[in-house]
CSV table of C-alpha atoms and ligand atoms in Angstrom, one decimal:
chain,number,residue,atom,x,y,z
A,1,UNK,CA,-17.9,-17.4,40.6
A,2,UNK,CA,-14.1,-17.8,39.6
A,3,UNK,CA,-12.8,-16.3,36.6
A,4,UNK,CA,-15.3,-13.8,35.0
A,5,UNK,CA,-14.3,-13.6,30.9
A,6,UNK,CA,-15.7,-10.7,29.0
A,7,UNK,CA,-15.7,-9.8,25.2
A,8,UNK,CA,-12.0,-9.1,25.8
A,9,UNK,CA,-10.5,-11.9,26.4
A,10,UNK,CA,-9.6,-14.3,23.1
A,11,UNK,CA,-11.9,-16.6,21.6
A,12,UNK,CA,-10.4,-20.0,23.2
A,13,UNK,CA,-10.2,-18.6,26.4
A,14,UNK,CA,-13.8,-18.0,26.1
A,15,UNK,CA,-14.8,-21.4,24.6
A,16,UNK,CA,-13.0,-22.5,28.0
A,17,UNK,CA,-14.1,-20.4,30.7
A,18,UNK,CA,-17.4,-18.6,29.2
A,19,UNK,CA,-20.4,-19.6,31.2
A,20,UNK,CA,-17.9,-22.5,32.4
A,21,UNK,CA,-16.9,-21.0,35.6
A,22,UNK,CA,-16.1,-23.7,38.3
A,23,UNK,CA,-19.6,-24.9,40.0
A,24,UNK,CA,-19.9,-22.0,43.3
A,25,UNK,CA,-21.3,-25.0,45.3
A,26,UNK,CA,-18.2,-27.7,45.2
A,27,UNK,CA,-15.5,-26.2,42.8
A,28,UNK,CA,-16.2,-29.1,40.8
A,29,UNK,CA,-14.0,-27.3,37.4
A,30,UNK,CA,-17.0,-28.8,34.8
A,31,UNK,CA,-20.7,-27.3,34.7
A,32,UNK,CA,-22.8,-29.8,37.0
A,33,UNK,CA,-25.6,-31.6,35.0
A,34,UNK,CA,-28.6,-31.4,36.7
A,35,UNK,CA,-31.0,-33.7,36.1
A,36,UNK,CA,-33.9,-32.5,37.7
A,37,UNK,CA,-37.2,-31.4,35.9
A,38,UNK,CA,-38.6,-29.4,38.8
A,39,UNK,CA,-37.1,-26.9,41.6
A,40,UNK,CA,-38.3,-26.4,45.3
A,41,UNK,CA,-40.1,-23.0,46.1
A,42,UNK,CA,-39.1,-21.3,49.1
A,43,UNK,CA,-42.5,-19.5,49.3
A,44,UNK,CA,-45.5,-18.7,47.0
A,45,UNK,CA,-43.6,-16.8,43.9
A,46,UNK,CA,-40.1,-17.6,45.6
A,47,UNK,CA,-37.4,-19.5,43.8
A,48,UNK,CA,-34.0,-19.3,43.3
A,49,UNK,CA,-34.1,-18.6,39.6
A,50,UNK,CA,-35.5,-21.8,38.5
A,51,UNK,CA,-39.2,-23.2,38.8
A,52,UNK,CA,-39.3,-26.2,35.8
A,53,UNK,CA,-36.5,-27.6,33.4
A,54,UNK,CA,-38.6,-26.9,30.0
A,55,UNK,CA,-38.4,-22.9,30.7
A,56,UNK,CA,-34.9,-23.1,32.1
A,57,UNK,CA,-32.3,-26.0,33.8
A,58,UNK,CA,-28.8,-24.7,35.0
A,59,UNK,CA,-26.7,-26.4,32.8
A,60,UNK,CA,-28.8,-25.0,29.7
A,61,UNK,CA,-28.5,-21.5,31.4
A,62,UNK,CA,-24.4,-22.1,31.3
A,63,UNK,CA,-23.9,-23.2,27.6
A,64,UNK,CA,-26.6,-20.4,26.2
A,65,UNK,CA,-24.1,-18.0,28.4
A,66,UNK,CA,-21.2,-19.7,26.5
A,67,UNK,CA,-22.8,-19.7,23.1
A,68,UNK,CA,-23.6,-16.2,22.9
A,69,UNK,CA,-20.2,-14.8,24.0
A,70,UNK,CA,-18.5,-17.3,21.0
A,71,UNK,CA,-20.9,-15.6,18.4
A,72,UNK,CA,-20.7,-12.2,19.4
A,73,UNK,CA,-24.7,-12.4,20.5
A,74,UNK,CA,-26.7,-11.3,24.0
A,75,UNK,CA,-28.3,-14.4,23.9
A,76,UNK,CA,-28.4,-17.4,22.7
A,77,UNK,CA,-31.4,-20.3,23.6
A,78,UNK,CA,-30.3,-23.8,22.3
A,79,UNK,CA,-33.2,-26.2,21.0
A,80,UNK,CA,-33.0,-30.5,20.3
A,81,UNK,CA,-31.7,-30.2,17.4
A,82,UNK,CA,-30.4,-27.8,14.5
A,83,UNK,CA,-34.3,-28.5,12.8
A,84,UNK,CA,-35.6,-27.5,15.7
A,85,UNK,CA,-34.0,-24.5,16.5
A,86,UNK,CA,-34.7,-23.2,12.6
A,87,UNK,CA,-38.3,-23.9,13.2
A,88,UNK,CA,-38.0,-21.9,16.2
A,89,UNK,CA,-36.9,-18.7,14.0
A,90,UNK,CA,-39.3,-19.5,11.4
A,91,UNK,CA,-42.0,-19.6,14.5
A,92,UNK,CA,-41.3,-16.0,15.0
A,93,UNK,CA,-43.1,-14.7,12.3
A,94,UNK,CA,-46.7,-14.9,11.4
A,95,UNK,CA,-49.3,-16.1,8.8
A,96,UNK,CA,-49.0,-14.1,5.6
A,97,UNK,CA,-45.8,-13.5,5.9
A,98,UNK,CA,-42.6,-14.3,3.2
A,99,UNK,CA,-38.9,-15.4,3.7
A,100,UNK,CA,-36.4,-15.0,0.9
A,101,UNK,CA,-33.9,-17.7,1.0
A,102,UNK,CA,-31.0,-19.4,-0.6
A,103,UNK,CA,-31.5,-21.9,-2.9
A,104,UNK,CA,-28.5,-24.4,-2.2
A,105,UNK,CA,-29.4,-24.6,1.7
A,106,UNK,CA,-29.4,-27.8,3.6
A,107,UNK,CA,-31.9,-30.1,2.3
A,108,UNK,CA,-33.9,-30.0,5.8
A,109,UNK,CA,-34.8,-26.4,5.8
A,110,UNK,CA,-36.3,-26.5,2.6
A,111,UNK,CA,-38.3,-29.3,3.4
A,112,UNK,CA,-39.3,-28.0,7.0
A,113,UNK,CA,-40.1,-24.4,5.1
A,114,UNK,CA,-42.2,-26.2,2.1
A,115,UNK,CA,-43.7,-29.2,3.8
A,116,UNK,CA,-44.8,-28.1,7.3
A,117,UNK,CA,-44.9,-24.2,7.4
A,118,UNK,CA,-46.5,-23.3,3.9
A,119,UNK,CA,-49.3,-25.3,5.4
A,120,UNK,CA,-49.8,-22.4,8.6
A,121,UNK,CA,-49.2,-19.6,6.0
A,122,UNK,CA,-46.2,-19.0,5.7
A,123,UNK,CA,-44.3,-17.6,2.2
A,124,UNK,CA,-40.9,-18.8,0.7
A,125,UNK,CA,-39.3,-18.2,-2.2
A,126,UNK,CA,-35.5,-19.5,-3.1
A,127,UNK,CA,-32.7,-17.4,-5.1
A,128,UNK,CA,-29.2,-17.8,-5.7
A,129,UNK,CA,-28.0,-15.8,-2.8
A,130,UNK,CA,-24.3,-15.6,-4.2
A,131,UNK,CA,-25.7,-12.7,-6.0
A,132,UNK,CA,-26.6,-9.9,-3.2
A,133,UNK,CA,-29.2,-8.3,-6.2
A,134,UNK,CA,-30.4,-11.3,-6.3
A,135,UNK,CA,-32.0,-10.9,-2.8
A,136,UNK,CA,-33.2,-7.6,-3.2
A,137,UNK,CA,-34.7,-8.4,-6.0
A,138,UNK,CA,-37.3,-11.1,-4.2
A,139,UNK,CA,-37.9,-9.0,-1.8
A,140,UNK,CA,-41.7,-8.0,-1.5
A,141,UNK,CA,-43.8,-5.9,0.6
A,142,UNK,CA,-44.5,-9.0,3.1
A,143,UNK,CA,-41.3,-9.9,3.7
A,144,UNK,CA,-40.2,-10.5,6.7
A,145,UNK,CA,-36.9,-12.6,6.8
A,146,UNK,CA,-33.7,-13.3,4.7
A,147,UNK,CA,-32.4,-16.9,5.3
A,148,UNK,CA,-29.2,-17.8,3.9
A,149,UNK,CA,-26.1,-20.3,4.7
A,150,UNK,CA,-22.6,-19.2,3.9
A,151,UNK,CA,-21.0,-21.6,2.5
A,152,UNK,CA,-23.5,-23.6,0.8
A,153,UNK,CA,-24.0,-27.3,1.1
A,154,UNK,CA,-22.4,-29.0,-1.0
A,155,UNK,CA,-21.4,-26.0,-3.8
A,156,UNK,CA,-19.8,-24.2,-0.9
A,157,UNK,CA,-21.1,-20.7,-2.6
A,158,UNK,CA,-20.6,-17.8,-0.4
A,159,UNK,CA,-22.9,-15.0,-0.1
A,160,UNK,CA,-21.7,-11.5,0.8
A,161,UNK,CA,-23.1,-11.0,4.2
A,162,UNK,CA,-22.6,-7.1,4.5
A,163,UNK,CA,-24.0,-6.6,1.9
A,164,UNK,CA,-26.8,-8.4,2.0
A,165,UNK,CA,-27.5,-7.0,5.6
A,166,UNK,CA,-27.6,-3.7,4.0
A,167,UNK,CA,-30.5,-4.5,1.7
A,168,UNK,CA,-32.2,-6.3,5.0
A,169,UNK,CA,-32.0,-3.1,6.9
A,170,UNK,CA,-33.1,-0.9,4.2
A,171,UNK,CA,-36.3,-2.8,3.4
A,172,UNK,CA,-36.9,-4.0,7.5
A,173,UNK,CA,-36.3,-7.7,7.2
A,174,UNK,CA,-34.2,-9.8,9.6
A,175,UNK,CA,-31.1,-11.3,8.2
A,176,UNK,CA,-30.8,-14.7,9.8
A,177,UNK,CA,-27.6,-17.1,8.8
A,178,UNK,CA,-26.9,-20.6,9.4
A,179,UNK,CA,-23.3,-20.1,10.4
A,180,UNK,CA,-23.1,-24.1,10.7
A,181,UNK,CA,-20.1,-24.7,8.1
A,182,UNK,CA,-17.7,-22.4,9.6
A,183,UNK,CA,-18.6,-22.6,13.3
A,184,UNK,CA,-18.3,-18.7,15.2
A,185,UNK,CA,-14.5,-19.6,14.6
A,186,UNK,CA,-14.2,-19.0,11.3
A,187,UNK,CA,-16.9,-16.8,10.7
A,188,UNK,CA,-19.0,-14.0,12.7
A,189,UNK,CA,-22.1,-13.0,11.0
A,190,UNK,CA,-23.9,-10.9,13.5
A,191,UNK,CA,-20.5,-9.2,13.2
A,192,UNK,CA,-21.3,-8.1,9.2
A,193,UNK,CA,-24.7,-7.1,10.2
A,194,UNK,CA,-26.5,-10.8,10.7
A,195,UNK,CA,-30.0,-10.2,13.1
A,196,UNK,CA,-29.8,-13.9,14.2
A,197,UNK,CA,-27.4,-16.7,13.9
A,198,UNK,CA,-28.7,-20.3,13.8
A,199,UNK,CA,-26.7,-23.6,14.0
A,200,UNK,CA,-26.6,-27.3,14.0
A,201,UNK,CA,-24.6,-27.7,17.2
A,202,UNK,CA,-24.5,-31.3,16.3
A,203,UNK,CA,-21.8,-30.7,13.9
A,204,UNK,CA,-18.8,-27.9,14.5
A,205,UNK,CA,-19.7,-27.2,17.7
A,206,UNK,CA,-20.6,-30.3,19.5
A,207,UNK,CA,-17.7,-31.9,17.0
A,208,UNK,CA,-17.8,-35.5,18.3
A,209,UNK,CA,-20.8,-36.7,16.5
A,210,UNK,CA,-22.4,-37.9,20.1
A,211,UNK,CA,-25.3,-35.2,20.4
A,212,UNK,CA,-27.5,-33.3,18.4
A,213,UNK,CA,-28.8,-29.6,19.2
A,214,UNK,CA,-29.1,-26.3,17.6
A,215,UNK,CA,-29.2,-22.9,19.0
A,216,UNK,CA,-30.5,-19.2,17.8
A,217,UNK,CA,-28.0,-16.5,18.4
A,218,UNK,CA,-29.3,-13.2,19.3
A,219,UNK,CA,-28.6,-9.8,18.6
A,220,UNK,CA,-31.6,-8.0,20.1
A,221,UNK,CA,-33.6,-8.1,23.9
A,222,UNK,CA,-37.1,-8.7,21.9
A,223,UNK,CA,-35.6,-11.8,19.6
A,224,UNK,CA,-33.9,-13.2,22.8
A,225,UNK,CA,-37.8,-12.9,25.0
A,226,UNK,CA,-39.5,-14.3,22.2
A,227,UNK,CA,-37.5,-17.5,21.7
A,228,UNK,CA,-37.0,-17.8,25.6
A,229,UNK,CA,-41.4,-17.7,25.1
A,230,UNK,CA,-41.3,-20.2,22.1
A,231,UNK,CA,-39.4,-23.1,24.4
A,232,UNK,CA,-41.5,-22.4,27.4
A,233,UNK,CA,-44.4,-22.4,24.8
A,234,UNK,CA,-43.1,-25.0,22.2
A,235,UNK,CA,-41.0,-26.7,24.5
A,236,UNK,CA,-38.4,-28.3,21.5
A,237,UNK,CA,-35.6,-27.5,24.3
A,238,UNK,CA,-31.8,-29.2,24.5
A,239,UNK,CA,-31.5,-31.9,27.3
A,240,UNK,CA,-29.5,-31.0,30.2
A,241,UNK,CA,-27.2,-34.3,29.3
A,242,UNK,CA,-26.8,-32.8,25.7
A,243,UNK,CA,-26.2,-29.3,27.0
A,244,UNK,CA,-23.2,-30.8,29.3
A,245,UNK,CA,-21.4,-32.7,26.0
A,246,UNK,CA,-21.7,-29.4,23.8
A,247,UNK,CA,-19.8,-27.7,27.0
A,248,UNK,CA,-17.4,-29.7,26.9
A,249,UNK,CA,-17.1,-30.2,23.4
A,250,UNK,CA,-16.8,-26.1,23.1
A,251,UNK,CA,-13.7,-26.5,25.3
A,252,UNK,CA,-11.7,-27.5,22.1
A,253,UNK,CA,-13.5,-26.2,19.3
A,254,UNK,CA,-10.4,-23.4,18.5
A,255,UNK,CA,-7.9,-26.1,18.7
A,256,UNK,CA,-9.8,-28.6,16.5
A,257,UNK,CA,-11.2,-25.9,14.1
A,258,UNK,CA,-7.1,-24.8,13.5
A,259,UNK,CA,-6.5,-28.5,12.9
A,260,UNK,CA,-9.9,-28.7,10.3
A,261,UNK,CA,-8.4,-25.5,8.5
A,262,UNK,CA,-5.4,-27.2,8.1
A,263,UNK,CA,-6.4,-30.7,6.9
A,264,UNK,CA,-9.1,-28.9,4.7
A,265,UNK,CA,-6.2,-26.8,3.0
A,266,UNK,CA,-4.1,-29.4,2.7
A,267,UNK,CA,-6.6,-32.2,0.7
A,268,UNK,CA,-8.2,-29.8,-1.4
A,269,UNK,CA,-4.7,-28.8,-2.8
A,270,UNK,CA,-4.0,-32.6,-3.5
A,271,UNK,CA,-8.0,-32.9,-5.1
A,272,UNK,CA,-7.2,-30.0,-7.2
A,273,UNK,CA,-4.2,-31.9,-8.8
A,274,UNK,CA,-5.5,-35.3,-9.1
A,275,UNK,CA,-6.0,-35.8,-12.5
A,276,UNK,CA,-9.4,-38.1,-11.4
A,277,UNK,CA,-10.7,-35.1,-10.3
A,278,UNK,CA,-12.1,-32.7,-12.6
A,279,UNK,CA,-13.3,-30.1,-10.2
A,280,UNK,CA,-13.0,-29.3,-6.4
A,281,UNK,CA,-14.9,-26.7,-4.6
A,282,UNK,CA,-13.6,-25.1,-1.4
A,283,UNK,CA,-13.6,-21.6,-0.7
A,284,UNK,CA,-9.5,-21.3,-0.1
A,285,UNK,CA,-8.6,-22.2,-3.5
A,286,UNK,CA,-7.1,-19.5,-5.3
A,287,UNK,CA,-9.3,-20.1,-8.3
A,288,UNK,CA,-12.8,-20.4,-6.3
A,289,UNK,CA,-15.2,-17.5,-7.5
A,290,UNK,CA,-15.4,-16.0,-4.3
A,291,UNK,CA,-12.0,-16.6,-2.7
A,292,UNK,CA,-11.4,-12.8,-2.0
A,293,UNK,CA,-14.8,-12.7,-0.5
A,294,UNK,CA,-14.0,-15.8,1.7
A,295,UNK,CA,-10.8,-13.7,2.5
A,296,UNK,CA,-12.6,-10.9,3.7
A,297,UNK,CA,-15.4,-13.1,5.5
A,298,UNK,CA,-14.3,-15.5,7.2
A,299,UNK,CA,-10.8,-16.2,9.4
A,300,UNK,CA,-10.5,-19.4,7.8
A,301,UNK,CA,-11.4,-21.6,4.9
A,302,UNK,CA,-12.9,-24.6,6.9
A,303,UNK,CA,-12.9,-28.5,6.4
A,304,UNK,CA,-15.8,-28.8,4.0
A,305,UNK,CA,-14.9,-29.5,0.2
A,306,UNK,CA,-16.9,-31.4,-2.7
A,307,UNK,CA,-15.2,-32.8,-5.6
A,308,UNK,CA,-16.7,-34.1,-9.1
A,309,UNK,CA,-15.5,-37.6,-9.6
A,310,UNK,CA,-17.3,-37.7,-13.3
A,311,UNK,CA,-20.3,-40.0,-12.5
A,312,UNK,CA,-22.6,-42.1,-9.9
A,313,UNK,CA,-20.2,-45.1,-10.9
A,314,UNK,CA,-16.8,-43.3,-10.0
A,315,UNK,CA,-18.3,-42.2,-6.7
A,316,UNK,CA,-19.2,-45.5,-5.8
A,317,UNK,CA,-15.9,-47.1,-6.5
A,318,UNK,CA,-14.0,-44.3,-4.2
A,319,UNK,CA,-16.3,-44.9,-1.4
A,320,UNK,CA,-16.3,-48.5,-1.4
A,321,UNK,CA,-12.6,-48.1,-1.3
A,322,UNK,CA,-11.9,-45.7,1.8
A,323,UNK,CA,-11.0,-47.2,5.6
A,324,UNK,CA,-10.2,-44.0,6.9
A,325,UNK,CA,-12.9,-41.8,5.7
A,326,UNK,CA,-16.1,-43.1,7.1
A,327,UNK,CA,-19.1,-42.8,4.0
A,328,UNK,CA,-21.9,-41.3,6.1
A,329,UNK,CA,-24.1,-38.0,6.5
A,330,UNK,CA,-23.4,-35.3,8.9
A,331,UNK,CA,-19.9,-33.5,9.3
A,332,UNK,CA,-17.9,-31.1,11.6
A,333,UNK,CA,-16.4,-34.0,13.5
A,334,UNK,CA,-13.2,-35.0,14.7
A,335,UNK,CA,-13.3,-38.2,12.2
A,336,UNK,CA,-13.5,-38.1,8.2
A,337,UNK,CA,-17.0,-38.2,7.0
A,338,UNK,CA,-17.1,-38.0,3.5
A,339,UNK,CA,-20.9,-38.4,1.4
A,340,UNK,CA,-22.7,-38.6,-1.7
A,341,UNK,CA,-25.0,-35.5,-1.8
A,342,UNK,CA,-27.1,-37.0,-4.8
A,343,UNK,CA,-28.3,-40.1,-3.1
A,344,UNK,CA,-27.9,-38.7,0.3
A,345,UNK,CA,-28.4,-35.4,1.8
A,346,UNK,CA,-29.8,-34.4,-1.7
A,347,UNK,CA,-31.9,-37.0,-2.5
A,348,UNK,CA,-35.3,-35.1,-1.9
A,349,UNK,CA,-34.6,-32.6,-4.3
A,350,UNK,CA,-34.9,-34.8,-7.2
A,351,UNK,CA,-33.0,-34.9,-10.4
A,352,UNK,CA,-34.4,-31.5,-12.2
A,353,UNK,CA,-34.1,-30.2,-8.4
A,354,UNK,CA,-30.2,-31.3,-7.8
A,355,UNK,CA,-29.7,-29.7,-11.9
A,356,UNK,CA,-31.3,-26.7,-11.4
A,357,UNK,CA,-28.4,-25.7,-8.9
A,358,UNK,CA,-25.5,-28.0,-10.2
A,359,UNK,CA,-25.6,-31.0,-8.1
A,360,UNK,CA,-24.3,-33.7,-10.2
A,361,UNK,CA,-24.4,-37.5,-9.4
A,362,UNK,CA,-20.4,-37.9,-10.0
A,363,UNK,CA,-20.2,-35.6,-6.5
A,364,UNK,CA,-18.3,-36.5,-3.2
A,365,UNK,CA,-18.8,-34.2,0.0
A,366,UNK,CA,-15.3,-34.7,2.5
A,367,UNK,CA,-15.7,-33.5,6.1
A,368,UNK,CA,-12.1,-33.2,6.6
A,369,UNK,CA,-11.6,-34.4,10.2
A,370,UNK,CA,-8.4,-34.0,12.6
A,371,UNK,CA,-6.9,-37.3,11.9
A,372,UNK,CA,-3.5,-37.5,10.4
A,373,UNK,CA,-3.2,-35.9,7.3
A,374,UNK,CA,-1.0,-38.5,6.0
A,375,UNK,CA,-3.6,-41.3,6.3
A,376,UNK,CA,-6.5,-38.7,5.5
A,377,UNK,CA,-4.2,-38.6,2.2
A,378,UNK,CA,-3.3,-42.4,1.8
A,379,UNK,CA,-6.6,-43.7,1.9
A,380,UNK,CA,-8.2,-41.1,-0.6
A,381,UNK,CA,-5.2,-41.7,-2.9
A,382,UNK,CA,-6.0,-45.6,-2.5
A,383,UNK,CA,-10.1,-44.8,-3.2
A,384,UNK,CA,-9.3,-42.9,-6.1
A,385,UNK,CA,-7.0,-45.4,-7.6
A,386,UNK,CA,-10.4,-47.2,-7.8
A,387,UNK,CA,-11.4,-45.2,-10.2
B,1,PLP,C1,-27.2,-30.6,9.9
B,1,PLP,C2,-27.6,-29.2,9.5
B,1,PLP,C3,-28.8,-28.7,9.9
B,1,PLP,C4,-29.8,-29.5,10.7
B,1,PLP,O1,-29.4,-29.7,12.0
B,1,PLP,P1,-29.8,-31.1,12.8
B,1,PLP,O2,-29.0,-30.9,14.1
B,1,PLP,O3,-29.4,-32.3,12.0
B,1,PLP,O4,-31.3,-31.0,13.1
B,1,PLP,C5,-29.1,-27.4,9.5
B,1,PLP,N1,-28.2,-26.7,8.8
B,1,PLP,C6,-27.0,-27.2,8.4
B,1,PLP,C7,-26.1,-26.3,7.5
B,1,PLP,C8,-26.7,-28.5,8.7
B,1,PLP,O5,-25.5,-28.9,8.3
């Protein structure tokens, strides 16, 4: 099978070689797709590891390999899309019982938790998860789960994941993360005590904004059976044609996160002295609440920073502006995307929703991308000359 990696080898040679061993068959250096929905049977109950493509495909089997080493998990079964892969976790548990979750998560989840899964019995209830007491304190006797994202979208608040996993394991619920910001990079959360990791592959991880997906990291045998169960059984699986770009986009995720970090660093230090811009919020500036908990957390600070522009109006004049930045929803790819979380990603929440946790309308998301920073920085210069 070629090169065999193993937890020692560095995180990039992983991305590379993880799960991407040259095909046995033809040496062919990228994982074959193979487009086929059933397998022939050598005999009644005799295959060669694969009977039908909705259980398992090869090139599936290959990027869940991959996926796992990056975050640190034993397993690690990728669904169509980050949605599906969170209602996949959420299918785990039962009627009756509760989740405690964040209250500044992506808009989805909420909506997939409130509108759909209240309905077969399910319980949520949403705190401010920046405060660990917080968490403990929603805990009741029927809960099951702990469902946060660190950092938060758009605030980027961070929540203290070791300690939050204490509290978990004290009162027997699973601490699952969305670990979509940061990408297994910048951050390891089964590594502070996380049960399951969840992701968006479609941003980060895919990073070329061609294919959505999601995927549940594992920690434990019985998680990784009963999710293997729930796409046999629910069948909400990742394409074989999707699996291949998320292999190949893995390839470069260390070398384009290092870029991200840097551009990120870079243009929220020039938003932070703007004198358009009243606020910025990105977890590596000095003055950010949490800074020395994003220092201890996470290897990197990451590409995703908001910024208050002062109102609706101002916003609009920036974006209208921008030829580099592209105004659309989504991030983690290798071009600017930069958004308006109010009347975008936000919308659903509603005003008293987007006040209740600080969302104001004057509020512009940046995906920092790995373009040059000197036209990353010209054109927000021009839009903010708009202003
Ligand atoms: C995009 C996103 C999701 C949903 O993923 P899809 O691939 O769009 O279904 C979930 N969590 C976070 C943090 C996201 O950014």
């Amino acid at each position: 099978m070629g090169m065999k990696q193993n937890k020692q080898s560095g995180f990039a040679t992983r991305a590379i070689h993880d799960g991407q061993e040259p095909d046995p068959l033809t040496g062919a250096v990228n994982v074959p797709i193979y487009l086929s929905s059933t397998y022939v049977q050598q005999g009644i109950g005799q295959n060669k590891g694969y009977e039908y493509s909705r259980v398992s495909n090869p090139t599936r089997a290959r990027l869940e390999q991959n996926l796992a080493s990056l975050e640190g998990g034993i397993a690690a079964p990728v669904f169509a899309s980050g949605m599906a892969a969170i209602n996949a976790v959420a299918s785990m548990l039962t009627a009756g019982d509760h989740v405690v979750c964040g209250n500044d998560l992506y808009g989805g989840t909420p909506r997939l938790f409130n509108q759909v899964l209240t309905g077969f019995g399910l319980e949520f209830s949403y705190v401010d998860t920046s405060q660990a007491d917080n968490v403990e304190r929603a805990i009741r006797k029927n809960t099951r789960m702990v469902y946060v994202e660190t950092p938060t979208n758009p605030l980027m608040r961070l929540s203290d994941l070791a300690a939050i996993s204490r509290t978990c394991r004290r009162k027997k619920a699973a601490l699952v993360v969305d670990n979509t910001f940061m990408s297994p990079y910048f951050q390891q959360p089964l590594a502070h005590g996380a049960d399951m990791v969840v992701h968006s592959t479609t941003k980060f991880l895919n990073g070329h904004s061609d294919g959505l997906g999601g995927v549940v990291v594992c920690s434990r045998p019985e998680q990784a059976e009963k999710l293997a169960f729930l796409q046999k059984a629910a069948g909400a699986i990742l394409s074989p044609f999707e699996c291949w770009l998320l292999l190949r986009g893995v390839k470069t995720l260390a070398a384009r996160m290092e870029v991200h970090d840097t551009n990120g660093r870079v243009v929220a230090e020039f938003l932070a002295k703007h004198r358009k811009i009243s606020r910025v919020f990105y977890p590596g500036l000095p003055n950010h609440p949490q800074h020395q908990l994003a220092k201890r957390q996470m290897s990197g600070f990451g590409s995703m920073i908001t910024f208050e522009t002062g109102s609706l109006k101002n916003a609009n004049r920036m974006l209208k502006k921008l030829r580099v930045c592209s105004l659309a929803e989504s991030l983690g790819g290798v071009e600017t995307l930069i958004s308006h979380p109010a009347t975008m990603t936000h919308a659903a929440l509603g005003e008293k929703g987007r006040k209740a946790i600080g969302i104001t309308d004057g509020m512009v998301r940046i995906s920092v991308g790995i373009e040059d920073l000197r036209d990353i920085l010209e054109d927000l210069e021009s839009g903010l000359a708009a202003i």
